[in-house]
Amino acid sequence: MNLSALFDLSLRGRAQRLALEYTSHTGDVRPLTFSDVDGRASRMAQELVARGVGRGDRLCVHLANRVEFIDIFLACVRLGVVMVPMNVLYRERELRHIVSDSEPKAIVAARDSDAVYPAGAPVWFVEELAERAASREAERPAVAVDGDDPALIVYTSGTTGTAKGAVLSHNNLAANGITLTTVWRITDRDRYLAVLPLFHVHGLGNGIHSWLISGCTMRLLERFEQRTAAAVLADFKPTLFFGVPTVYVRLLDSSVISDEQARAVGDTARLFVSGSAPLPAHVHEAFRTKFGHTILERYGMSEALMIMSNPYEGDRRAGSVGPPLPGVSARVMGDDGIALGDGDVGEVEIRSSSLFKEYWKRPDATTAAFDDGWFRTGDLGVRSSDGYYTLRGRRGDLIISGGFNIYPREIEELLLEDARVHEAAVVGVPDDVRGEVPIAYVVADDAFDVSELHQVCRAQLASFKVPRTFLRIDALPRTALGKVQKHLLPPWDRRITSA
Ligand code: MCA
């Protein structure tokens, strides 16, 4: 089934009901019915057709959470165009690779974006696109789109440095959305508050899909800012909320939401879900005390969409990601390639109806990611005797900060571009708010002030990737074969607490 047919359950089936509330550029909150959303998508599709975009073409989108993001996504779905969402925090260096790899027809960006866009594709300003679309007929394009057609290419970096595009089909996204609405009991009576970025799978694959499949009402925030979010929680009274652990940590701050306000939010809410990074047990507990709700933690990856979830009914265990979702098979593999029993830690491998088929134009990486049809998640985990999985870290040296993935190699390569830097190693250190933050160890010329590297990173990397500190050392610890031993770097003993 293509996604359009699935979304029509709401777009056509609930046409006159309130679909969406969003804040316009003038600051007022505007409502749209599902029929309005449908019409906007058709007009946007007509505009894209007029610009020569068709089935199989890629379109890069570099936008914050604005209503036009949804128009463009739905237009792409209808036309069989493959949307390539790009993190709004990415700088030119990060955008360049995605654009050259995905070869899009165009990059859609906001007029006020301060990003420098790489050559190779025209930049279409979303304001102009929206204005032209508004004057077109709300006529659905007649394009036959298959369930196996790609809908999204989501770039996920790897330990190897360059980001790889995970190709997600209509069927993958449909399977994920249908599963989540079912197991989390999402219905048209829900009120979903969307605070997570739409350029990632969490906000788009889970949030937007659950909204459109269930036909609930969504309030869209341009981004998570704690005080705005607190005010909207009180005003919109959501029943459903998706967050990363950093979002929950922010909501526990009593200067943001008092205990009394939190109880009022909890009284009208139904479900809080956390994912994208491990939820610390103390946050789980503090949230239950303050809001009166047990956060449901789940586990997913861009390549596979959602994989495991604590149960809606039943025991939501702090520290565990629960059993596999319906449609997912999982196993824990030992280093010798033999499946392990309960209680033993190994790499989690999965098969699933929402699992991607390939990395874009990277057959080598695709082959390496699969083990006889099972996807190697790269996550270490253990299964309990009653089927709950607990994750025990990554095989590679991925850092997760505020729910954003950071691959040290990418930062190390940037640092090494400066001829005065001879060696560099980036590691994650604990952070009370963001889970982890990156710090850098560098071996450099004596005369070079390594703190200058901060500016270099700031200019060329998304802000969450910029190392908090640059520590000079004499040499990196290495094995006899020359491999860096990050665990032997001098200890970083200052715990960081983000502002
Ligand atoms: C953060 N910043 C942003 C945004 N988010 N700027 C524009 N738009 C945004 N959406 C910038 C700020 O300007 C600031 O930059 C810096 O990031 C920190 O912002 P701050 O206000 O201090 O944010 P925070 O309170 O620490 O919260 C950060 C956050 C953010 C909102 C929780 O980390 C976030 O949105 N995380 C969600 C990531 C996510 O959706 N991951 C899903 C990946 P400056 O330093 O320049 O001032 S998908 C995935 O992992 C899998 C599939 C899964 O299972 O979900």
Coordinates of C-alpha atoms and ligand atoms in Angstrom, one line a residue:
M1 CA 0.0 0.0 0.0
N2 CA 1.3 3.5 -0.7
L3 CA 1.1 6.0 2.1
S4 CA -1.4 8.2 0.4
A5 CA -4.1 5.5 0.6
L6 CA -3.3 5.1 4.3
F7 CA -3.3 8.8 5.0
D8 CA -6.7 9.2 3.3
L9 CA -8.3 7.4 6.2
S10 CA -8.0 10.8 7.8
L11 CA -7.5 13.3 5.0
R12 CA -10.7 12.0 3.3
G13 CA -12.4 10.1 6.1
R14 CA -12.3 12.9 8.6
A15 CA -12.3 15.8 6.2
Q16 CA -14.1 18.4 8.2
R17 CA -12.4 17.6 11.6
L18 CA -9.7 19.7 13.2
A19 CA -6.4 18.2 12.0
L20 CA -3.7 20.7 12.9
E21 CA -2.9 23.8 14.8
Y22 CA 0.4 25.6 14.0
T23 CA 1.9 29.0 14.7
S24 CA 2.1 31.1 11.6
H25 CA 4.9 33.5 10.8
T26 CA 2.9 36.3 12.3
G27 CA 2.7 34.5 15.6
D28 CA -1.0 33.5 15.7
V29 CA -2.2 29.9 16.1
R30 CA -4.0 28.7 13.0
P31 CA -6.3 25.7 12.6
L32 CA -6.5 23.4 9.6
T33 CA -9.0 20.7 8.9
F34 CA -7.9 17.4 7.3
S35 CA -9.6 18.7 4.1
D36 CA -7.4 21.8 4.3
V37 CA -4.3 19.7 4.8
D38 CA -5.4 17.5 1.8
G39 CA -5.9 20.6 -0.4
R40 CA -2.6 22.1 0.5
A41 CA -0.8 18.9 -0.3
S42 CA -2.5 18.7 -3.7
R43 CA -1.6 22.3 -4.5
M44 CA 2.0 21.7 -3.5
A45 CA 2.1 18.5 -5.6
Q46 CA 0.9 20.5 -8.6
E47 CA 3.6 23.1 -8.0
L48 CA 6.3 20.4 -7.8
V49 CA 5.1 18.9 -11.0
A50 CA 5.2 22.3 -12.7
R51 CA 8.8 22.5 -11.6
G52 CA 9.6 19.2 -13.2
V53 CA 9.8 17.0 -10.1
G54 CA 8.5 13.5 -10.6
R55 CA 8.4 9.9 -9.4
G56 CA 11.8 8.7 -8.2
D57 CA 13.4 12.2 -8.1
R58 CA 14.9 13.3 -4.8
L59 CA 14.1 16.6 -3.1
C60 CA 16.2 17.8 -0.2
V61 CA 14.3 19.7 2.5
H62 CA 16.1 21.9 5.0
L63 CA 13.3 23.3 7.1
A64 CA 12.3 23.7 10.8
N65 CA 8.9 22.4 11.8
R66 CA 6.5 24.5 9.7
V67 CA 3.3 23.6 8.0
E68 CA 5.0 23.7 4.6
F69 CA 7.2 20.8 5.7
I70 CA 4.0 18.7 5.9
D71 CA 2.7 20.1 2.6
I72 CA 5.9 19.1 0.9
F73 CA 6.1 15.7 2.5
L74 CA 2.5 14.8 1.5
A75 CA 3.1 16.2 -2.0
C76 CA 6.2 13.9 -2.4
V77 CA 4.2 10.9 -1.1
R78 CA 1.6 11.5 -3.8
L79 CA 4.1 12.0 -6.6
G80 CA 6.4 9.2 -5.6
V81 CA 9.1 11.8 -5.0
V82 CA 11.8 10.8 -2.5
M83 CA 12.1 13.3 0.3
V84 CA 15.6 13.8 1.8
P85 CA 15.1 15.6 5.1
M86 CA 18.2 17.5 6.4
N87 CA 18.9 18.5 9.9
V88 CA 18.2 22.2 10.2
L89 CA 21.3 22.6 12.4
Y90 CA 23.6 21.3 9.7
R91 CA 26.2 23.6 8.2
E92 CA 27.6 23.7 4.6
R93 CA 30.1 20.9 5.2
E94 CA 27.4 18.5 6.4
L95 CA 24.9 19.6 3.7
R96 CA 27.4 19.2 0.9
H97 CA 27.7 15.5 1.3
I98 CA 24.0 14.8 1.5
V99 CA 23.3 16.9 -1.6
S100 CA 26.1 15.5 -3.7
D101 CA 25.2 11.9 -2.7
S102 CA 21.4 12.1 -3.1
E103 CA 21.5 14.3 -6.3
P104 CA 18.3 16.1 -5.7
K105 CA 16.2 18.1 -8.2
A106 CA 16.4 21.0 -5.7
I107 CA 17.0 22.0 -2.1
V108 CA 14.0 23.5 -0.3
A109 CA 15.0 26.1 2.3
A110 CA 13.7 29.0 4.2
R111 CA 14.5 32.5 3.0
D112 CA 15.9 33.5 6.5
S113 CA 18.2 30.4 6.7
D114 CA 21.8 31.4 7.4
A115 CA 23.1 28.1 5.9
V116 CA 25.3 28.2 2.9
Y117 CA 24.0 25.7 0.4
P118 CA 26.3 23.7 -1.8
A119 CA 26.4 24.0 -5.5
G120 CA 24.9 21.2 -7.5
A121 CA 21.2 21.8 -7.0
P122 CA 19.0 24.9 -7.1
V123 CA 17.7 26.3 -3.9
W124 CA 13.9 26.8 -3.8
F125 CA 12.7 29.1 -1.1
V126 CA 9.8 27.6 0.7
E127 CA 8.0 31.0 0.9
E128 CA 7.9 31.2 -2.9
L129 CA 7.0 27.6 -3.3
A130 CA 4.1 28.0 -0.9
E131 CA 2.9 31.2 -2.6
R132 CA 2.9 29.6 -6.0
A133 CA 1.3 26.5 -4.7
A134 CA -1.6 28.5 -3.1
S135 CA -2.7 29.7 -6.6
R136 CA -2.8 26.2 -8.1
E137 CA -5.8 23.8 -8.3
A138 CA -6.3 21.4 -5.4
E139 CA -6.2 18.5 -7.8
R140 CA -4.6 15.2 -6.9
P141 CA -1.9 14.2 -9.3
A142 CA -2.5 10.9 -11.1
V143 CA 0.7 9.0 -10.3
A144 CA 0.7 5.3 -9.5
V145 CA 3.0 4.9 -6.5
D146 CA 4.0 1.4 -5.3
G147 CA 4.4 0.3 -1.7
D148 CA 7.9 -0.6 -2.5
D149 CA 8.8 2.8 -3.9
P150 CA 11.2 4.8 -1.7
A151 CA 9.5 7.6 0.3
L152 CA 12.4 8.9 2.3
I153 CA 16.2 8.8 2.3
V154 CA 17.4 9.5 5.8
Y155 CA 21.1 10.2 6.2
T156 CA 22.8 8.4 9.2
S157 CA 26.5 8.8 9.6
G158 CA 28.6 5.8 10.3
T159 CA 31.8 5.0 12.1
T160 CA 33.4 5.1 8.7
G161 CA 32.9 8.8 8.4
T162 CA 30.7 9.6 5.5
A163 CA 26.9 9.6 6.1
K164 CA 24.9 6.9 4.4
G165 CA 21.4 7.4 3.1
A166 CA 18.9 4.8 4.5
V167 CA 16.2 4.3 1.9
L168 CA 12.8 3.9 3.5
S169 CA 9.9 2.7 1.4
H170 CA 6.2 3.5 1.6
N171 CA 5.6 0.0 3.0
N172 CA 8.3 0.5 5.7
L173 CA 6.7 3.7 6.9
A174 CA 3.2 2.3 6.7
A175 CA 4.1 -0.8 8.7
N176 CA 5.7 1.4 11.4
G177 CA 2.8 3.8 11.6
I178 CA 0.2 1.1 11.7
T179 CA 2.1 -0.7 14.4
L180 CA 2.5 2.4 16.6
T181 CA -1.1 3.5 16.4
T182 CA -2.2 0.0 17.3
V183 CA 0.2 -0.7 20.2
W184 CA 0.1 2.7 21.7
R185 CA -3.7 2.9 21.2
I186 CA -3.5 6.2 19.3
T187 CA -7.0 7.2 18.1
D188 CA -8.9 10.2 16.6
R189 CA -9.6 11.3 20.2
D190 CA -6.0 12.0 20.9
R191 CA -4.4 15.4 21.0
Y192 CA -0.7 15.1 20.0
L193 CA 1.8 17.8 20.8
A194 CA 4.6 17.7 18.3
V195 CA 7.9 19.3 19.6
L196 CA 10.5 17.1 17.9
P197 CA 12.1 18.0 14.6
L198 CA 10.3 16.7 11.6
F199 CA 13.6 16.1 9.8
H200 CA 14.2 13.0 11.9
V201 CA 12.5 9.7 12.0
H202 CA 11.2 10.3 15.5
G203 CA 9.2 13.4 14.6
L204 CA 8.3 12.4 11.1
G205 CA 8.1 8.6 10.9
N206 CA 6.5 8.3 14.3
G207 CA 4.8 11.7 14.9
I208 CA 3.4 12.7 11.5
H209 CA 2.5 9.1 10.6
S210 CA 0.7 8.4 13.9
W211 CA -1.2 11.7 13.5
L212 CA -2.3 11.0 9.9
I213 CA -3.2 7.4 10.4
S214 CA -5.2 7.9 13.6
G215 CA -6.8 11.2 12.5
C216 CA -6.1 12.8 15.9
T217 CA -5.4 16.6 16.3
M218 CA -1.8 17.7 16.2
R219 CA -0.4 20.9 17.6
L220 CA 2.9 21.6 15.8
L221 CA 5.7 23.6 17.5
E222 CA 8.5 25.0 15.4
R223 CA 11.0 23.5 17.8
F224 CA 11.2 22.4 21.4
E225 CA 11.9 25.4 23.6
Q226 CA 11.1 24.6 27.2
R227 CA 9.1 27.7 28.2
T228 CA 7.0 27.7 25.0
A229 CA 6.5 23.9 25.4
A230 CA 5.4 24.3 29.0
A231 CA 2.8 27.0 28.1
V232 CA 1.5 24.9 25.2
L233 CA 1.3 21.8 27.4
A234 CA -1.0 23.8 29.8
D235 CA -3.0 25.4 27.0
F236 CA -3.4 22.6 24.4
K237 CA -3.7 19.8 27.0
P238 CA -2.2 17.0 24.8
T239 CA -3.1 13.4 25.5
L240 CA 0.0 12.2 23.6
F241 CA 3.6 13.4 23.7
F242 CA 6.8 12.1 22.1
G243 CA 10.1 13.3 23.5
V244 CA 13.8 12.5 23.7
P245 CA 15.3 12.2 27.2
T246 CA 16.6 15.8 27.1
V247 CA 13.1 17.1 26.6
Y248 CA 11.9 15.2 29.7
V249 CA 14.9 16.5 31.7
R250 CA 13.9 20.0 30.7
L251 CA 10.3 19.5 31.8
L252 CA 11.4 18.3 35.2
D253 CA 12.9 21.7 35.9
S254 CA 10.7 23.4 38.5
S255 CA 11.4 26.8 37.1
V256 CA 9.8 25.6 33.8
I257 CA 6.8 23.7 35.2
S258 CA 5.8 23.7 38.8
D259 CA 4.5 20.5 40.5
E260 CA 1.0 21.9 40.4
Q261 CA 1.1 22.6 36.7
A262 CA 2.7 19.2 36.1
R263 CA -0.2 17.5 37.8
A264 CA -2.7 19.4 35.7
V265 CA -0.8 18.3 32.6
G266 CA -0.7 14.7 33.8
D267 CA -4.4 14.7 34.6
T268 CA -5.4 15.3 30.9
A269 CA -2.5 13.3 29.3
R270 CA -2.7 9.7 28.3
L271 CA 0.8 8.7 27.1
F272 CA 4.4 10.0 27.2
V273 CA 6.8 8.2 24.9
S274 CA 10.6 8.5 25.1
G275 CA 13.2 7.3 22.5
S276 CA 16.3 8.2 20.4
A277 CA 18.6 7.9 23.5
P278 CA 18.6 6.0 26.7
L279 CA 16.2 7.4 29.4
P280 CA 18.0 7.5 32.7
A281 CA 16.1 5.6 35.4
H282 CA 16.1 8.6 37.7
V283 CA 14.4 10.7 35.1
H284 CA 11.8 8.0 34.6
E285 CA 11.2 8.0 38.3
A286 CA 11.2 11.8 38.8
F287 CA 8.7 12.2 35.9
R288 CA 6.3 9.6 37.4
T289 CA 6.4 11.5 40.7
K290 CA 5.9 14.9 39.2
F291 CA 3.5 14.2 36.3
G292 CA 1.9 11.0 37.6
H293 CA 2.7 9.1 34.3
T294 CA 5.1 6.3 33.6
I295 CA 7.0 7.2 30.5
L296 CA 6.9 4.4 27.9
E297 CA 10.4 3.9 26.5
R298 CA 11.0 2.4 23.1
Y299 CA 13.9 1.7 20.8
G300 CA 14.3 2.5 17.1
M301 CA 16.8 3.4 14.4
S302 CA 16.5 5.4 11.2
E303 CA 17.2 2.2 9.2
A304 CA 14.6 0.1 10.9
L305 CA 12.1 2.6 12.3
M306 CA 10.7 1.3 15.6
I307 CA 12.1 -1.9 16.9
M308 CA 11.1 -2.5 20.5
S309 CA 8.7 -0.9 22.9
N310 CA 7.7 -1.2 26.5
P311 CA 4.0 -2.3 26.6
Y312 CA 1.1 0.1 26.7
E313 CA -0.7 -2.4 29.0
G314 CA 1.7 -4.0 31.5
D315 CA 5.0 -3.4 33.0
R316 CA 7.0 -0.4 31.6
R317 CA 10.4 -1.1 33.0
A318 CA 12.9 1.7 33.6
G319 CA 16.1 1.0 31.8
S320 CA 14.6 -1.5 29.4
V321 CA 13.3 -0.9 25.9
G322 CA 10.7 -3.8 26.2
P323 CA 10.0 -6.7 23.9
P324 CA 10.1 -6.4 20.0
L325 CA 7.1 -4.7 18.4
P326 CA 4.7 -6.8 16.4
G327 CA 6.2 -7.5 13.0
V328 CA 9.8 -7.5 14.4
S329 CA 12.0 -10.5 15.1
A330 CA 15.1 -10.0 17.2
R331 CA 18.0 -12.1 18.3
V332 CA 21.2 -11.5 20.3
M333 CA 24.4 -12.6 18.6
G334 CA 27.8 -13.5 20.0
D335 CA 31.1 -12.6 18.4
D336 CA 31.3 -16.1 17.0
G337 CA 28.1 -15.6 15.0
I338 CA 26.1 -17.9 17.2
A339 CA 22.8 -16.7 18.7
L340 CA 23.1 -16.2 22.5
G341 CA 20.6 -17.2 25.2
D342 CA 18.7 -15.0 27.7
G343 CA 21.0 -13.1 30.0
D344 CA 24.0 -13.0 27.6
V345 CA 25.1 -9.7 26.1
G346 CA 25.7 -9.6 22.3
E347 CA 24.8 -7.6 19.2
V348 CA 21.1 -7.1 18.6
E349 CA 20.0 -8.2 15.1
I350 CA 16.5 -7.8 13.7
R351 CA 14.2 -8.5 10.9
S352 CA 11.1 -6.4 10.5
S353 CA 8.4 -5.2 8.1
S354 CA 9.6 -1.6 8.7
L355 CA 13.3 -2.4 8.0
F356 CA 15.0 -0.6 5.1
K357 CA 16.3 -2.6 2.1
E358 CA 19.4 -0.6 1.3
Y359 CA 21.7 2.4 1.7
W360 CA 21.4 4.7 -1.2
K361 CA 24.1 3.8 -3.8
R362 CA 26.1 1.9 -1.3
P363 CA 25.8 -1.8 -2.0
D364 CA 29.0 -2.5 0.0
A365 CA 27.6 -0.8 3.1
T366 CA 24.3 -2.6 2.6
T367 CA 25.9 -6.0 2.4
A368 CA 28.0 -5.2 5.5
A369 CA 24.9 -4.2 7.5
F370 CA 23.1 -7.5 7.0
D371 CA 23.9 -11.0 8.4
D372 CA 22.0 -13.6 6.4
G373 CA 18.9 -11.3 6.1
W374 CA 19.2 -10.0 9.7
F375 CA 20.1 -6.3 10.2
R376 CA 23.0 -5.8 12.5
T377 CA 21.9 -2.9 14.6
G378 CA 25.3 -2.2 16.1
D379 CA 23.7 -2.0 19.5
L380 CA 24.7 -4.4 22.3
G381 CA 21.8 -5.8 24.3
V382 CA 20.6 -8.6 26.5
R383 CA 17.2 -10.3 26.7
S384 CA 15.5 -11.2 30.0
S385 CA 13.8 -14.5 30.5
D386 CA 10.4 -12.8 29.9
G387 CA 11.5 -11.2 26.6
Y388 CA 12.4 -7.7 27.6
Y389 CA 15.5 -6.2 26.0
T390 CA 18.0 -4.0 27.7
L391 CA 20.6 -2.1 25.6
R392 CA 24.1 -2.0 26.9
G393 CA 25.8 0.5 24.5
R394 CA 27.0 0.6 21.0
R395 CA 29.6 -1.5 19.2
G396 CA 31.0 1.6 17.5
D397 CA 31.8 4.8 19.2
L398 CA 28.6 6.7 18.6
I399 CA 27.8 9.7 20.9
I400 CA 24.1 10.6 21.4
S401 CA 23.6 14.2 22.6
G402 CA 20.1 15.5 23.2
G403 CA 18.8 12.7 20.9
F404 CA 21.1 13.7 18.0
N405 CA 23.6 11.2 16.8
I406 CA 27.3 12.2 16.6
Y407 CA 30.0 10.2 15.0
P408 CA 33.4 11.1 16.5
R409 CA 35.2 10.3 13.2
E410 CA 33.5 13.2 11.4
I411 CA 34.7 15.7 14.0
E412 CA 38.2 14.2 14.2
E413 CA 38.5 14.5 10.4
L414 CA 37.6 18.2 10.6
L415 CA 40.2 18.9 13.3
L416 CA 42.9 17.1 11.3
E417 CA 42.3 19.4 8.4
D418 CA 44.3 22.0 10.4
A419 CA 48.0 21.3 9.6
R420 CA 48.9 22.3 13.2
V421 CA 46.8 19.4 14.6
H422 CA 48.6 16.1 14.4
E423 CA 46.2 13.7 16.1
A424 CA 42.7 14.0 17.4
A425 CA 40.3 11.8 19.3
V426 CA 36.7 12.8 20.2
V427 CA 34.8 11.0 22.9
G428 CA 31.5 11.5 24.7
V429 CA 31.4 12.4 28.4
P430 CA 28.3 12.3 30.6
D431 CA 26.1 15.3 30.7
D432 CA 23.1 15.7 33.1
V433 CA 20.8 17.3 30.5
R434 CA 21.9 16.0 27.1
G435 CA 23.0 12.5 28.2
E436 CA 26.4 12.9 26.6
V437 CA 28.4 15.8 25.0
P438 CA 31.6 15.5 22.9
I439 CA 35.0 16.6 24.0
A440 CA 38.2 16.5 22.0
Y441 CA 41.8 15.4 22.8
V442 CA 44.3 16.9 20.4
V443 CA 48.0 16.5 19.7
A444 CA 49.2 19.8 18.2
D445 CA 52.1 22.1 17.5
D446 CA 53.3 23.7 20.7
A447 CA 52.7 27.2 19.5
F448 CA 49.1 26.4 18.6
D449 CA 46.3 27.4 21.0
V450 CA 44.0 24.5 20.7
S451 CA 41.0 26.5 21.9
E452 CA 41.0 28.1 18.5
L453 CA 39.5 24.9 17.2
H454 CA 36.3 25.8 18.9
Q455 CA 35.6 28.5 16.2
V456 CA 36.5 26.1 13.4
C457 CA 34.0 23.6 14.7
R458 CA 31.4 26.2 15.4
A459 CA 31.6 27.5 11.8
Q460 CA 31.5 24.1 10.1
L461 CA 29.5 21.7 12.3
A462 CA 26.0 21.6 13.7
S463 CA 26.1 23.1 17.2
F464 CA 25.4 19.8 19.0
K465 CA 28.6 18.4 17.5
V466 CA 31.0 21.1 18.7
P467 CA 33.3 19.7 21.4
R468 CA 32.8 21.3 24.8
T469 CA 36.4 21.4 25.4
F470 CA 39.7 20.8 23.6
L471 CA 42.4 19.0 25.7
R472 CA 46.0 19.0 24.6
I473 CA 47.9 15.8 25.1
D474 CA 51.3 14.6 24.1
A475 CA 50.2 11.5 22.1
L476 CA 47.1 9.4 21.6
P477 CA 47.3 6.0 23.3
R478 CA 47.6 3.4 20.6
T479 CA 47.9 -0.3 20.2
A480 CA 51.0 -1.9 18.7
L481 CA 49.1 -1.9 15.4
G482 CA 48.4 1.9 15.7
K483 CA 44.7 1.7 16.6
V484 CA 43.7 4.5 19.0
Q485 CA 42.6 3.2 22.4
K486 CA 40.0 5.8 23.5
H487 CA 39.4 4.1 26.8
L488 CA 43.1 4.8 27.7
L489 CA 42.8 8.6 27.2
P490 CA 43.4 10.6 30.3
P491 CA 40.2 10.6 32.4
W492 CA 37.9 13.6 32.1
D493 CA 36.7 13.9 35.6
R494 CA 34.6 17.1 35.5
R495 CA 30.9 16.2 35.0
I496 CA 29.3 18.6 32.6
T497 CA 25.9 20.1 33.3
S498 CA 24.5 21.9 30.2
A499 CA 22.9 25.3 30.6
Ligands
MCA1 C1 18.2 22.6 19.0 N1 18.7 23.7 18.5 C2 17.8 24.0 17.5 C3 16.9 23.0 17.4 N2 17.1 22.1 18.4 N3 17.8 25.1 16.6 C4 16.9 25.1 15.7 N4 15.9 24.2 15.6 C5 15.9 23.1 16.4 N5 14.9 22.2 16.3 C6 19.9 24.4 18.8 C7 19.8 25.6 19.6 O1 19.6 26.8 18.8 C8 21.1 25.7 20.4 O2 22.1 26.1 19.5 C9 21.4 24.2 20.7 O3 20.7 23.5 19.6 C10 20.9 23.8 22.0 O4 19.6 24.3 22.2 P1 18.8 24.3 23.5 O5 17.7 25.3 23.4 O6 19.7 24.4 24.7 O7 18.1 23.0 23.5 P2 17.9 21.9 24.6 O8 16.9 22.4 25.6 O9 19.1 21.3 25.0 O10 17.1 20.8 23.7 C11 17.7 20.3 22.7 C12 16.6 19.4 22.0 C13 17.3 19.0 20.7 C14 15.4 20.3 21.6 C15 16.1 18.3 22.9 O11 18.4 18.3 21.1 C16 16.4 18.1 19.9 O12 15.4 18.5 19.2 N6 16.6 16.8 20.0 C17 15.7 15.8 19.2 C18 16.6 15.0 18.3 C19 15.7 14.0 17.6 O13 14.6 14.2 17.2 N7 16.3 12.8 17.4 C20 15.7 11.8 16.7 C21 16.6 11.1 15.8 P3 23.3 27.0 19.9 O14 24.2 26.1 20.7 O15 23.9 27.4 18.6 O16 22.7 28.1 20.7 S1 15.8 9.7 15.1 C22 16.4 8.5 16.0 O17 17.3 8.7 16.8 C23 15.8 7.1 16.0 C24 15.2 6.7 14.8 C25 14.8 7.0 17.1 O18 14.7 5.9 17.7 O19 14.1 7.9 17.4

